[in-house]
Amino acid sequence: NAGVMQNPRHLVRRRGQEARLRCSPMKGHSHVYWYRQLPEEGLKFMVYLQKENIIDESGMPKERFSAEFPKEGPSILRIQQVVRGDSAAYFCASSPWGKTEAFFGQGTRLTVV
Amino acid sequence: AQTVTQSQPEMSVQEAETVTLSCTYDTSESDYYLFWYKQPPSRQMILVIRQEAYKQQNATENRFSVNFQKAAKSFSLKISDSQLGDAAMYFCAYRSDGIQGAQKLVFGQGTRLTINP
């Protein structure tokens, strides 16, 4: 059973471009979480999704950021018109229903130049 | 809102010695989970140990154990017989038990652990 897969591992974008980060959860996991880690800081919750539903987006910036988890395919975190402050590592985690732990991917490091 | 505080930005220990990493948290809930995650330079988040708040017994996993003090809202991690491979950032995390199936974690800022050979 493959782990949580995130791609790309590294992404470089110029200011104003769009960034798309992908997360394929572990097989059988229906819950996906996105976290952001700024340099030298802990992870900060962004959004919690189930298939085709956003359950909790209390940590998402109000503008430019969106997330989806379609019925088929990976979860996507989309950042429009990126700015330097968006440079961070973005982690995805997945879990099955009712279990205690979430399993993390290796993260995508976004660099905005 | 819940908060997690790790007051030690950096710690170091001699190989084979014991080290304790501190974590305190703030919550008004009675049911929750606490975790320690390890993040090596590869950036992978690795679960080290987990504690359910309703359990009085401290969790242990091989060389890793916790000291869970619910009244004091303290959750420290003890690493015994430290090994070079233990060098990493360590994050304490809190998870509410409120929403069924939810794994929303609140993380501390981390402690960077260095192992001296």
mmCIF file with all atom_site columns, C-alpha atoms in Angstrom:
data_model
loop_
_atom_site.group_PDB
_atom_site.id
_atom_site.type_symbol
_atom_site.label_atom_id
_atom_site.label_alt_id
_atom_site.label_comp_id
_atom_site.label_asym_id
_atom_site.label_entity_id
_atom_site.label_seq_id
_atom_site.pdbx_PDB_ins_code
_atom_site.Cartn_x
_atom_site.Cartn_y
_atom_site.Cartn_z
_atom_site.occupancy
_atom_site.B_iso_or_equiv
_atom_site.pdbx_formal_charge
_atom_site.auth_seq_id
_atom_site.auth_comp_id
_atom_site.auth_asym_id
_atom_site.auth_atom_id
_atom_site.pdbx_PDB_model_num
ATOM 1   C CA . ASN A 1 1   ? 0.000   0.000  0.000   1.00 0.00 ? 1   ASN A CA 1
ATOM 2   C CA . ALA A 1 2   ? 1.701   3.147  -1.198  1.00 0.00 ? 2   ALA A CA 1
ATOM 3   C CA . GLY A 1 3   ? 1.850   6.047  1.203   1.00 0.00 ? 3   GLY A CA 1
ATOM 4   C CA . VAL A 1 4   ? 0.433   9.501  0.676   1.00 0.00 ? 4   VAL A CA 1
ATOM 5   C CA . MET A 1 5   ? 1.867   10.791 -2.587  1.00 0.00 ? 5   MET A CA 1
ATOM 6   C CA . GLN A 1 6   ? 2.452   14.445 -3.207  1.00 0.00 ? 6   GLN A CA 1
ATOM 7   C CA . ASN A 1 7   ? 3.722   16.000 -6.377  1.00 0.00 ? 7   ASN A CA 1
ATOM 8   C CA . PRO A 1 8   ? 5.681   17.798 -7.334  1.00 0.00 ? 8   PRO A CA 1
ATOM 9   C CA . ARG A 1 9   ? 8.239   17.658 -4.513  1.00 0.00 ? 9   ARG A CA 1
ATOM 10  C CA . HIS A 1 10  ? 9.585   21.038 -5.530  1.00 0.00 ? 10  HIS A CA 1
ATOM 11  C CA . LEU A 1 11  ? 7.799   23.784 -7.408  1.00 0.00 ? 11  LEU A CA 1
ATOM 12  C CA . VAL A 1 12  ? 9.171   27.133 -8.471  1.00 0.00 ? 12  VAL A CA 1
ATOM 13  C CA . ARG A 1 13  ? 6.790   29.848 -9.592  1.00 0.00 ? 13  ARG A CA 1
ATOM 14  C CA . ARG A 1 14  ? 7.220   33.467 -10.513 1.00 0.00 ? 14  ARG A CA 1
ATOM 15  C CA . ARG A 1 15  ? 5.148   36.056 -8.732  1.00 0.00 ? 15  ARG A CA 1
ATOM 16  C CA . GLY A 1 16  ? 1.678   36.224 -10.257 1.00 0.00 ? 16  GLY A CA 1
ATOM 17  C CA . GLN A 1 17  ? 1.655   32.673 -11.604 1.00 0.00 ? 17  GLN A CA 1
ATOM 18  C CA . GLU A 1 18  ? -0.566  29.855 -10.409 1.00 0.00 ? 18  GLU A CA 1
ATOM 19  C CA . ALA A 1 19  ? 0.627   26.917 -8.334  1.00 0.00 ? 19  ALA A CA 1
ATOM 20  C CA . ARG A 1 20  ? -1.127  23.542 -8.322  1.00 0.00 ? 20  ARG A CA 1
ATOM 21  C CA . LEU A 1 21  ? -0.166  21.012 -5.691  1.00 0.00 ? 21  LEU A CA 1
ATOM 22  C CA . ARG A 1 22  ? -1.426  17.448 -5.902  1.00 0.00 ? 22  ARG A CA 1
ATOM 23  C CA . CYS A 1 23  ? -2.069  14.880 -3.229  1.00 0.00 ? 23  CYS A CA 1
ATOM 24  C CA . SER A 1 24  ? -3.051  11.250 -3.728  1.00 0.00 ? 24  SER A CA 1
ATOM 25  C CA . PRO A 1 25  ? -4.212  9.793  -0.403  1.00 0.00 ? 25  PRO A CA 1
ATOM 26  C CA . MET A 1 26  ? -3.470  6.304  0.728   1.00 0.00 ? 26  MET A CA 1
ATOM 27  C CA . LYS A 1 27  ? -5.748  3.645  -0.716  1.00 0.00 ? 27  LYS A CA 1
ATOM 28  C CA . GLY A 1 28  ? -9.024  3.495  1.170   1.00 0.00 ? 28  GLY A CA 1
ATOM 29  C CA . HIS A 1 29  ? -8.576  6.915  2.789   1.00 0.00 ? 29  HIS A CA 1
ATOM 30  C CA . SER A 1 30  ? -11.478 9.264  2.221   1.00 0.00 ? 30  SER A CA 1
ATOM 31  C CA . HIS A 1 31  ? -10.236 12.238 4.256   1.00 0.00 ? 31  HIS A CA 1
ATOM 32  C CA . VAL A 1 32  ? -7.555  14.672 3.142   1.00 0.00 ? 32  VAL A CA 1
ATOM 33  C CA . TYR A 1 33  ? -5.929  17.514 5.092   1.00 0.00 ? 33  TYR A CA 1
ATOM 34  C CA . TRP A 1 34  ? -3.651  20.256 3.854   1.00 0.00 ? 34  TRP A CA 1
ATOM 35  C CA . TYR A 1 35  ? -1.090  21.978 6.064   1.00 0.00 ? 35  TYR A CA 1
ATOM 36  C CA . ARG A 1 36  ? 1.415   24.741 5.426   1.00 0.00 ? 36  ARG A CA 1
ATOM 37  C CA . GLN A 1 37  ? 4.826   24.968 7.044   1.00 0.00 ? 37  GLN A CA 1
ATOM 38  C CA . LEU A 1 38  ? 6.679   28.245 6.900   1.00 0.00 ? 38  LEU A CA 1
ATOM 39  C CA . PRO A 1 39  ? 10.469  28.126 7.448   1.00 0.00 ? 39  PRO A CA 1
ATOM 40  C CA . GLU A 1 40  ? 11.419  27.235 11.026  1.00 0.00 ? 40  GLU A CA 1
ATOM 41  C CA . GLU A 1 41  ? 7.788   26.918 12.073  1.00 0.00 ? 41  GLU A CA 1
ATOM 42  C CA . GLY A 1 42  ? 5.330   24.155 12.812  1.00 0.00 ? 42  GLY A CA 1
ATOM 43  C CA . LEU A 1 43  ? 2.650   23.001 10.436  1.00 0.00 ? 43  LEU A CA 1
ATOM 44  C CA . LYS A 1 44  ? -0.521  25.076 10.253  1.00 0.00 ? 44  LYS A CA 1
ATOM 45  C CA . PHE A 1 45  ? -3.849  23.525 9.292   1.00 0.00 ? 45  PHE A CA 1
ATOM 46  C CA . MET A 1 46  ? -5.389  24.888 6.125   1.00 0.00 ? 46  MET A CA 1
ATOM 47  C CA . VAL A 1 47  ? -8.304  22.729 4.993   1.00 0.00 ? 47  VAL A CA 1
ATOM 48  C CA . TYR A 1 48  ? -10.021 19.393 5.567   1.00 0.00 ? 48  TYR A CA 1
ATOM 49  C CA . LEU A 1 49  ? -11.800 17.668 2.694   1.00 0.00 ? 49  LEU A CA 1
ATOM 50  C CA . GLN A 1 50  ? -13.757 14.537 2.085   1.00 0.00 ? 50  GLN A CA 1
ATOM 51  C CA . LYS A 1 51  ? -14.619 13.335 -1.393  1.00 0.00 ? 51  LYS A CA 1
ATOM 52  C CA . GLU A 1 52  ? -16.362 16.208 -3.200  1.00 0.00 ? 52  GLU A CA 1
ATOM 53  C CA . ASN A 1 53  ? -16.846 18.157 0.043   1.00 0.00 ? 53  ASN A CA 1
ATOM 54  C CA . ILE A 1 54  ? -14.944 20.806 1.958   1.00 0.00 ? 54  ILE A CA 1
ATOM 55  C CA . ILE A 1 55  ? -15.546 20.081 5.644   1.00 0.00 ? 55  ILE A CA 1
ATOM 56  C CA . ASP A 1 56  ? -13.377 22.700 7.344   1.00 0.00 ? 56  ASP A CA 1
ATOM 57  C CA . GLU A 1 57  ? -11.505 25.490 5.590   1.00 0.00 ? 57  GLU A CA 1
ATOM 58  C CA . SER A 1 58  ? -10.938 27.649 8.638   1.00 0.00 ? 58  SER A CA 1
ATOM 59  C CA . GLY A 1 59  ? -7.183  27.818 7.999   1.00 0.00 ? 59  GLY A CA 1
ATOM 60  C CA . MET A 1 60  ? -7.352  28.804 4.358   1.00 0.00 ? 60  MET A CA 1
ATOM 61  C CA . PRO A 1 61  ? -6.518  32.372 3.362   1.00 0.00 ? 61  PRO A CA 1
ATOM 62  C CA . LYS A 1 62  ? -9.659  34.058 2.093   1.00 0.00 ? 62  LYS A CA 1
ATOM 63  C CA . GLU A 1 63  ? -8.232  34.979 -1.267  1.00 0.00 ? 63  GLU A CA 1
ATOM 64  C CA . ARG A 1 64  ? -6.200  33.188 -3.933  1.00 0.00 ? 64  ARG A CA 1
ATOM 65  C CA . PHE A 1 65  ? -6.299  29.779 -2.226  1.00 0.00 ? 65  PHE A CA 1
ATOM 66  C CA . SER A 1 66  ? -8.693  26.968 -3.047  1.00 0.00 ? 66  SER A CA 1
ATOM 67  C CA . ALA A 1 67  ? -8.804  23.220 -2.565  1.00 0.00 ? 67  ALA A CA 1
ATOM 68  C CA . GLU A 1 68  ? -10.756 20.339 -4.009  1.00 0.00 ? 68  GLU A CA 1
ATOM 69  C CA . PHE A 1 69  ? -10.984 16.586 -3.632  1.00 0.00 ? 69  PHE A CA 1
ATOM 70  C CA . PRO A 1 70  ? -12.951 15.260 -6.584  1.00 0.00 ? 70  PRO A CA 1
ATOM 71  C CA . LYS A 1 71  ? -14.719 11.945 -6.767  1.00 0.00 ? 71  LYS A CA 1
ATOM 72  C CA . GLU A 1 72  ? -11.940 10.669 -8.996  1.00 0.00 ? 72  GLU A CA 1
ATOM 73  C CA . GLY A 1 73  ? -8.327  11.729 -8.879  1.00 0.00 ? 73  GLY A CA 1
ATOM 74  C CA . PRO A 1 74  ? -6.078  13.484 -6.426  1.00 0.00 ? 74  PRO A CA 1
ATOM 75  C CA . SER A 1 75  ? -6.807  16.375 -4.127  1.00 0.00 ? 75  SER A CA 1
ATOM 76  C CA . ILE A 1 76  ? -5.588  19.704 -5.503  1.00 0.00 ? 76  ILE A CA 1
ATOM 77  C CA . LEU A 1 77  ? -4.454  22.764 -3.584  1.00 0.00 ? 77  LEU A CA 1
ATOM 78  C CA . ARG A 1 78  ? -4.479  25.727 -5.914  1.00 0.00 ? 78  ARG A CA 1
ATOM 79  C CA . ILE A 1 79  ? -2.805  29.059 -5.258  1.00 0.00 ? 79  ILE A CA 1
ATOM 80  C CA . GLN A 1 80  ? -3.538  31.811 -7.724  1.00 0.00 ? 80  GLN A CA 1
ATOM 81  C CA . GLN A 1 81  ? -1.312  34.829 -8.329  1.00 0.00 ? 81  GLN A CA 1
ATOM 82  C CA . VAL A 1 82  ? 1.391   33.608 -5.988  1.00 0.00 ? 82  VAL A CA 1
ATOM 83  C CA . VAL A 1 83  ? 3.390   36.064 -3.885  1.00 0.00 ? 83  VAL A CA 1
ATOM 84  C CA . ARG A 1 84  ? 6.735   35.638 -2.114  1.00 0.00 ? 84  ARG A CA 1
ATOM 85  C CA . GLY A 1 85  ? 4.942   35.041 1.190   1.00 0.00 ? 85  GLY A CA 1
ATOM 86  C CA . ASP A 1 86  ? 3.403   31.863 -0.238  1.00 0.00 ? 86  ASP A CA 1
ATOM 87  C CA . SER A 1 87  ? 6.839   30.240 -0.269  1.00 0.00 ? 87  SER A CA 1
ATOM 88  C CA . ALA A 1 88  ? 6.555   27.329 2.137   1.00 0.00 ? 88  ALA A CA 1
ATOM 89  C CA . ALA A 1 89  ? 6.299   23.573 2.383   1.00 0.00 ? 89  ALA A CA 1
ATOM 90  C CA . TYR A 1 90  ? 2.776   22.298 1.830   1.00 0.00 ? 90  TYR A CA 1
ATOM 91  C CA . PHE A 1 91  ? 1.872   18.957 3.364   1.00 0.00 ? 91  PHE A CA 1
ATOM 92  C CA . CYS A 1 92  ? -1.022  16.693 2.669   1.00 0.00 ? 92  CYS A CA 1
ATOM 93  C CA . ALA A 1 93  ? -2.248  14.060 5.107   1.00 0.00 ? 93  ALA A CA 1
ATOM 94  C CA . SER A 1 94  ? -4.917  11.412 4.726   1.00 0.00 ? 94  SER A CA 1
ATOM 95  C CA . SER A 1 95  ? -6.879  9.176  7.025   1.00 0.00 ? 95  SER A CA 1
ATOM 96  C CA . PRO A 1 96  ? -9.659  6.649  6.827   1.00 0.00 ? 96  PRO A CA 1
ATOM 97  C CA . TRP A 1 97  ? -12.934 7.250  8.620   1.00 0.00 ? 97  TRP A CA 1
ATOM 98  C CA . GLY A 1 98  ? -12.822 6.956  12.387  1.00 0.00 ? 98  GLY A CA 1
ATOM 99  C CA . LYS A 1 99  ? -9.111  6.254  12.781  1.00 0.00 ? 99  LYS A CA 1
ATOM 100 C CA . THR A 1 100 ? -6.829  8.144  15.108  1.00 0.00 ? 100 THR A CA 1
ATOM 101 C CA . GLU A 1 101 ? -3.796  8.868  12.976  1.00 0.00 ? 101 GLU A CA 1
ATOM 102 C CA . ALA A 1 102 ? -3.374  10.738 9.769   1.00 0.00 ? 102 ALA A CA 1
ATOM 103 C CA . PHE A 1 103 ? -0.515  9.800  7.468   1.00 0.00 ? 103 PHE A CA 1
ATOM 104 C CA . PHE A 1 104 ? 1.542   12.521 5.886   1.00 0.00 ? 104 PHE A CA 1
ATOM 105 C CA . GLY A 1 105 ? 3.044   12.887 2.452   1.00 0.00 ? 105 GLY A CA 1
ATOM 106 C CA . GLN A 1 106 ? 6.555   14.213 1.967   1.00 0.00 ? 106 GLN A CA 1
ATOM 107 C CA . GLY A 1 107 ? 5.349   17.684 1.157   1.00 0.00 ? 107 GLY A CA 1
ATOM 108 C CA . THR A 1 108 ? 5.734   20.083 -1.750  1.00 0.00 ? 108 THR A CA 1
ATOM 109 C CA . ARG A 1 109 ? 8.211   22.887 -1.324  1.00 0.00 ? 109 ARG A CA 1
ATOM 110 C CA . LEU A 1 110 ? 6.919   25.942 -3.144  1.00 0.00 ? 110 LEU A CA 1
ATOM 111 C CA . THR A 1 111 ? 9.366   28.702 -3.941  1.00 0.00 ? 111 THR A CA 1
ATOM 112 C CA . VAL A 1 112 ? 8.100   31.963 -5.375  1.00 0.00 ? 112 VAL A CA 1
ATOM 113 C CA . VAL A 1 113 ? 10.714  34.022 -7.172  1.00 0.00 ? 113 VAL A CA 1
ATOM 114 C CA . ALA B 2 1   ? -8.908  27.761 20.230  1.00 0.00 ? 1   ALA B CA 1
ATOM 115 C CA . GLN B 2 2   ? -6.346  25.226 21.218  1.00 0.00 ? 2   GLN B CA 1
ATOM 116 C CA . THR B 2 3   ? -2.674  26.156 21.313  1.00 0.00 ? 3   THR B CA 1
ATOM 117 C CA . VAL B 2 4   ? 0.475   24.084 21.628  1.00 0.00 ? 4   VAL B CA 1
ATOM 118 C CA . THR B 2 5   ? 3.741   25.508 22.962  1.00 0.00 ? 5   THR B CA 1
ATOM 119 C CA . GLN B 2 6   ? 7.208   24.053 22.705  1.00 0.00 ? 6   GLN B CA 1
ATOM 120 C CA . SER B 2 7   ? 9.514   26.258 24.737  1.00 0.00 ? 7   SER B CA 1
ATOM 121 C CA . GLN B 2 8   ? 12.792  24.686 23.629  1.00 0.00 ? 8   GLN B CA 1
ATOM 122 C CA . PRO B 2 9   ? 13.739  25.755 20.097  1.00 0.00 ? 9   PRO B CA 1
ATOM 123 C CA . GLU B 2 10  ? 16.879  23.585 20.226  1.00 0.00 ? 10  GLU B CA 1
ATOM 124 C CA . MET B 2 11  ? 18.170  20.735 22.334  1.00 0.00 ? 11  MET B CA 1
ATOM 125 C CA . SER B 2 12  ? 21.289  18.609 22.140  1.00 0.00 ? 12  SER B CA 1
ATOM 126 C CA . VAL B 2 13  ? 22.274  15.364 23.768  1.00 0.00 ? 13  VAL B CA 1
ATOM 127 C CA . GLN B 2 14  ? 25.184  12.978 23.737  1.00 0.00 ? 14  GLN B CA 1
ATOM 128 C CA . GLU B 2 15  ? 24.681  9.727  21.900  1.00 0.00 ? 15  GLU B CA 1
ATOM 129 C CA . ALA B 2 16  ? 23.318  7.002  24.218  1.00 0.00 ? 16  ALA B CA 1
ATOM 130 C CA . GLU B 2 17  ? 22.101  9.550  26.758  1.00 0.00 ? 17  GLU B CA 1
ATOM 131 C CA . THR B 2 18  ? 18.513  10.479 27.602  1.00 0.00 ? 18  THR B CA 1
ATOM 132 C CA . VAL B 2 19  ? 16.796  13.704 26.582  1.00 0.00 ? 19  VAL B CA 1
ATOM 133 C CA . THR B 2 20  ? 13.383  15.167 27.375  1.00 0.00 ? 20  THR B CA 1
ATOM 134 C CA . LEU B 2 21  ? 11.493  17.528 25.085  1.00 0.00 ? 21  LEU B CA 1
ATOM 135 C CA . SER B 2 22  ? 8.815   19.739 26.609  1.00 0.00 ? 22  SER B CA 1
ATOM 136 C CA . CYS B 2 23  ? 5.342   20.540 25.367  1.00 0.00 ? 23  CYS B CA 1
ATOM 137 C CA . THR B 2 24  ? 2.435   22.342 26.957  1.00 0.00 ? 24  THR B CA 1
ATOM 138 C CA . TYR B 2 25  ? -0.986  22.935 25.491  1.00 0.00 ? 25  TYR B CA 1
ATOM 139 C CA . ASP B 2 26  ? -4.091  24.889 26.222  1.00 0.00 ? 26  ASP B CA 1
ATOM 140 C CA . THR B 2 27  ? -7.595  23.529 25.793  1.00 0.00 ? 27  THR B CA 1
ATOM 141 C CA . SER B 2 28  ? -10.985 23.549 27.462  1.00 0.00 ? 28  SER B CA 1
ATOM 142 C CA . GLU B 2 29  ? -11.851 20.106 26.105  1.00 0.00 ? 29  GLU B CA 1
ATOM 143 C CA . SER B 2 30  ? -11.694 16.938 28.167  1.00 0.00 ? 30  SER B CA 1
ATOM 144 C CA . ASP B 2 31  ? -11.298 14.444 25.330  1.00 0.00 ? 31  ASP B CA 1
ATOM 145 C CA . TYR B 2 32  ? -8.449  14.823 22.874  1.00 0.00 ? 32  TYR B CA 1
ATOM 146 C CA . TYR B 2 33  ? -5.307  13.220 21.511  1.00 0.00 ? 33  TYR B CA 1
ATOM 147 C CA . LEU B 2 34  ? -1.702  14.283 21.732  1.00 0.00 ? 34  LEU B CA 1
ATOM 148 C CA . PHE B 2 35  ? 1.098   13.325 19.369  1.00 0.00 ? 35  PHE B CA 1
ATOM 149 C CA . TRP B 2 36  ? 4.804   13.687 18.868  1.00 0.00 ? 36  TRP B CA 1
ATOM 150 C CA . TYR B 2 37  ? 5.994   13.822 15.259  1.00 0.00 ? 37  TYR B CA 1
ATOM 151 C CA . LYS B 2 38  ? 9.551   13.648 14.025  1.00 0.00 ? 38  LYS B CA 1
ATOM 152 C CA . GLN B 2 39  ? 10.649  15.563 10.933  1.00 0.00 ? 39  GLN B CA 1
ATOM 153 C CA . PRO B 2 40  ? 14.106  14.617 9.647   1.00 0.00 ? 40  PRO B CA 1
ATOM 154 C CA . PRO B 2 41  ? 15.855  16.605 6.900   1.00 0.00 ? 41  PRO B CA 1
ATOM 155 C CA . SER B 2 42  ? 13.889  14.615 4.320   1.00 0.00 ? 42  SER B CA 1
ATOM 156 C CA . ARG B 2 43  ? 10.866  16.610 5.531   1.00 0.00 ? 43  ARG B CA 1
ATOM 157 C CA . GLN B 2 44  ? 8.746   13.484 6.014   1.00 0.00 ? 44  GLN B CA 1
ATOM 158 C CA . MET B 2 45  ? 6.469   13.756 9.043   1.00 0.00 ? 45  MET B CA 1
ATOM 159 C CA . ILE B 2 46  ? 6.823   10.565 11.062  1.00 0.00 ? 46  ILE B CA 1
ATOM 160 C CA . LEU B 2 47  ? 4.528   9.731  13.946  1.00 0.00 ? 47  LEU B CA 1
ATOM 161 C CA . VAL B 2 48  ? 6.611   8.882  17.001  1.00 0.00 ? 48  VAL B CA 1
ATOM 162 C CA . ILE B 2 49  ? 4.015   8.358  19.713  1.00 0.00 ? 49  ILE B CA 1
ATOM 163 C CA . ARG B 2 50  ? 0.384   9.013  20.541  1.00 0.00 ? 50  ARG B CA 1
ATOM 164 C CA . GLN B 2 51  ? -1.506  9.573  23.794  1.00 0.00 ? 51  GLN B CA 1
ATOM 165 C CA . GLU B 2 52  ? -5.246  9.507  24.371  1.00 0.00 ? 52  GLU B CA 1
ATOM 166 C CA . ALA B 2 53  ? -6.295  12.004 27.023  1.00 0.00 ? 53  ALA B CA 1
ATOM 167 C CA . TYR B 2 54  ? -8.666  9.561  28.699  1.00 0.00 ? 54  TYR B CA 1
ATOM 168 C CA . LYS B 2 55  ? -5.824  7.133  29.371  1.00 0.00 ? 55  LYS B CA 1
ATOM 169 C CA . GLN B 2 56  ? -3.900  7.723  32.577  1.00 0.00 ? 56  GLN B CA 1
ATOM 170 C CA . GLN B 2 57  ? -1.083  5.417  31.576  1.00 0.00 ? 57  GLN B CA 1
ATOM 171 C CA . ASN B 2 58  ? 1.765   7.086  29.748  1.00 0.00 ? 58  ASN B CA 1
ATOM 172 C CA . ALA B 2 59  ? 2.356   5.830  26.206  1.00 0.00 ? 59  ALA B CA 1
ATOM 173 C CA . THR B 2 60  ? 5.633   4.142  25.330  1.00 0.00 ? 60  THR B CA 1
ATOM 174 C CA . GLU B 2 61  ? 7.139   3.035  22.024  1.00 0.00 ? 61  GLU B CA 1
ATOM 175 C CA . ASN B 2 62  ? 10.491  1.323  22.412  1.00 0.00 ? 62  ASN B CA 1
ATOM 176 C CA . ARG B 2 63  ? 12.980  4.071  23.381  1.00 0.00 ? 63  ARG B CA 1
ATOM 177 C CA . PHE B 2 64  ? 10.296  6.776  23.292  1.00 0.00 ? 64  PHE B CA 1
ATOM 178 C CA . SER B 2 65  ? 7.978   7.518  26.177  1.00 0.00 ? 65  SER B CA 1
ATOM 179 C CA . VAL B 2 66  ? 5.823   10.405 27.288  1.00 0.00 ? 66  VAL B CA 1
ATOM 180 C CA . ASN B 2 67  ? 5.039   12.064 30.589  1.00 0.00 ? 67  ASN B CA 1
ATOM 181 C CA . PHE B 2 68  ? 1.409   13.118 30.262  1.00 0.00 ? 68  PHE B CA 1
ATOM 182 C CA . GLN B 2 69  ? 0.181   15.443 32.996  1.00 0.00 ? 69  GLN B CA 1
ATOM 183 C CA . LYS B 2 70  ? -3.430  16.229 32.118  1.00 0.00 ? 70  LYS B CA 1
ATOM 184 C CA . ALA B 2 71  ? -4.095  18.679 34.937  1.00 0.00 ? 71  ALA B CA 1
ATOM 185 C CA . ALA B 2 72  ? -0.945  20.609 34.128  1.00 0.00 ? 72  ALA B CA 1
ATOM 186 C CA . LYS B 2 73  ? -1.595  20.299 30.372  1.00 0.00 ? 73  LYS B CA 1
ATOM 187 C CA . SER B 2 74  ? 1.896   19.035 29.850  1.00 0.00 ? 74  SER B CA 1
ATOM 188 C CA . PHE B 2 75  ? 3.068   16.356 27.423  1.00 0.00 ? 75  PHE B CA 1
ATOM 189 C CA . SER B 2 76  ? 6.826   15.792 27.361  1.00 0.00 ? 76  SER B CA 1
ATOM 190 C CA . LEU B 2 77  ? 8.722   13.286 25.239  1.00 0.00 ? 77  LEU B CA 1
ATOM 191 C CA . LYS B 2 78  ? 11.602  11.276 26.656  1.00 0.00 ? 78  LYS B CA 1
ATOM 192 C CA . ILE B 2 79  ? 14.075  9.659  24.291  1.00 0.00 ? 79  ILE B CA 1
ATOM 193 C CA . SER B 2 80  ? 16.278  7.057  25.927  1.00 0.00 ? 80  SER B CA 1
ATOM 194 C CA . ASP B 2 81  ? 19.573  5.746  24.565  1.00 0.00 ? 81  ASP B CA 1
ATOM 195 C CA . SER B 2 82  ? 19.690  8.511  21.950  1.00 0.00 ? 82  SER B CA 1
ATOM 196 C CA . GLN B 2 83  ? 20.897  7.490  18.519  1.00 0.00 ? 83  GLN B CA 1
ATOM 197 C CA . LEU B 2 84  ? 22.304  9.538  15.667  1.00 0.00 ? 84  LEU B CA 1
ATOM 198 C CA . GLY B 2 85  ? 19.187  8.769  13.659  1.00 0.00 ? 85  GLY B CA 1
ATOM 199 C CA . ASP B 2 86  ? 17.070  10.558 16.247  1.00 0.00 ? 86  ASP B CA 1
ATOM 200 C CA . ALA B 2 87  ? 18.408  13.912 15.086  1.00 0.00 ? 87  ALA B CA 1
ATOM 201 C CA . ALA B 2 88  ? 15.449  15.829 13.668  1.00 0.00 ? 88  ALA B CA 1
ATOM 202 C CA . MET B 2 89  ? 12.824  18.458 14.367  1.00 0.00 ? 89  MET B CA 1
ATOM 203 C CA . TYR B 2 90  ? 10.248  17.214 16.836  1.00 0.00 ? 90  TYR B CA 1
ATOM 204 C CA . PHE B 2 91  ? 6.728   18.561 16.850  1.00 0.00 ? 91  PHE B CA 1
ATOM 205 C CA . CYS B 2 92  ? 4.115   18.200 19.522  1.00 0.00 ? 92  CYS B CA 1
ATOM 206 C CA . ALA B 2 93  ? 0.541   18.166 18.200  1.00 0.00 ? 93  ALA B CA 1
ATOM 207 C CA . TYR B 2 94  ? -2.981  18.272 19.584  1.00 0.00 ? 94  TYR B CA 1
ATOM 208 C CA . ARG B 2 95  ? -6.112  16.808 18.065  1.00 0.00 ? 95  ARG B CA 1
ATOM 209 C CA . SER B 2 96  ? -9.603  17.449 19.274  1.00 0.00 ? 96  SER B CA 1
ATOM 210 C CA . ASP B 2 97  ? -11.934 14.500 19.625  1.00 0.00 ? 97  ASP B CA 1
ATOM 211 C CA . GLY B 2 98  ? -14.918 16.666 18.776  1.00 0.00 ? 98  GLY B CA 1
ATOM 212 C CA . ILE B 2 99  ? -15.588 15.990 15.119  1.00 0.00 ? 99  ILE B CA 1
ATOM 213 C CA . GLN B 2 100 ? -15.966 12.344 14.261  1.00 0.00 ? 100 GLN B CA 1
ATOM 214 C CA . GLY B 2 101 ? -13.355 11.216 11.800  1.00 0.00 ? 101 GLY B CA 1
ATOM 215 C CA . ALA B 2 102 ? -11.506 14.516 11.754  1.00 0.00 ? 102 ALA B CA 1
ATOM 216 C CA . GLN B 2 103 ? -7.727  14.661 12.036  1.00 0.00 ? 103 GLN B CA 1
ATOM 217 C CA . LYS B 2 104 ? -7.232  18.412 12.288  1.00 0.00 ? 104 LYS B CA 1
ATOM 218 C CA . LEU B 2 105 ? -3.966  18.840 14.164  1.00 0.00 ? 105 LEU B CA 1
ATOM 219 C CA . VAL B 2 106 ? -2.623  21.855 16.019  1.00 0.00 ? 106 VAL B CA 1
ATOM 220 C CA . PHE B 2 107 ? 1.182   21.834 16.054  1.00 0.00 ? 107 PHE B CA 1
ATOM 221 C CA . GLY B 2 108 ? 3.759   23.438 18.263  1.00 0.00 ? 108 GLY B CA 1
ATOM 222 C CA . GLN B 2 109 ? 6.668   25.319 16.736  1.00 0.00 ? 109 GLN B CA 1
ATOM 223 C CA . GLY B 2 110 ? 9.076   22.456 17.075  1.00 0.00 ? 110 GLY B CA 1
ATOM 224 C CA . THR B 2 111 ? 12.294  21.555 18.854  1.00 0.00 ? 111 THR B CA 1
ATOM 225 C CA . ARG B 2 112 ? 15.425  20.840 16.850  1.00 0.00 ? 112 ARG B CA 1
ATOM 226 C CA . LEU B 2 113 ? 17.250  17.904 18.418  1.00 0.00 ? 113 LEU B CA 1
ATOM 227 C CA . THR B 2 114 ? 20.950  17.394 17.774  1.00 0.00 ? 114 THR B CA 1
ATOM 228 C CA . ILE B 2 115 ? 22.722  14.194 18.743  1.00 0.00 ? 115 ILE B CA 1
ATOM 229 C CA . ASN B 2 116 ? 26.430  14.570 19.538  1.00 0.00 ? 116 ASN B CA 1
ATOM 230 C CA . PRO B 2 117 ? 28.546  11.488 18.795  1.00 0.00 ? 117 PRO B CA 1
#
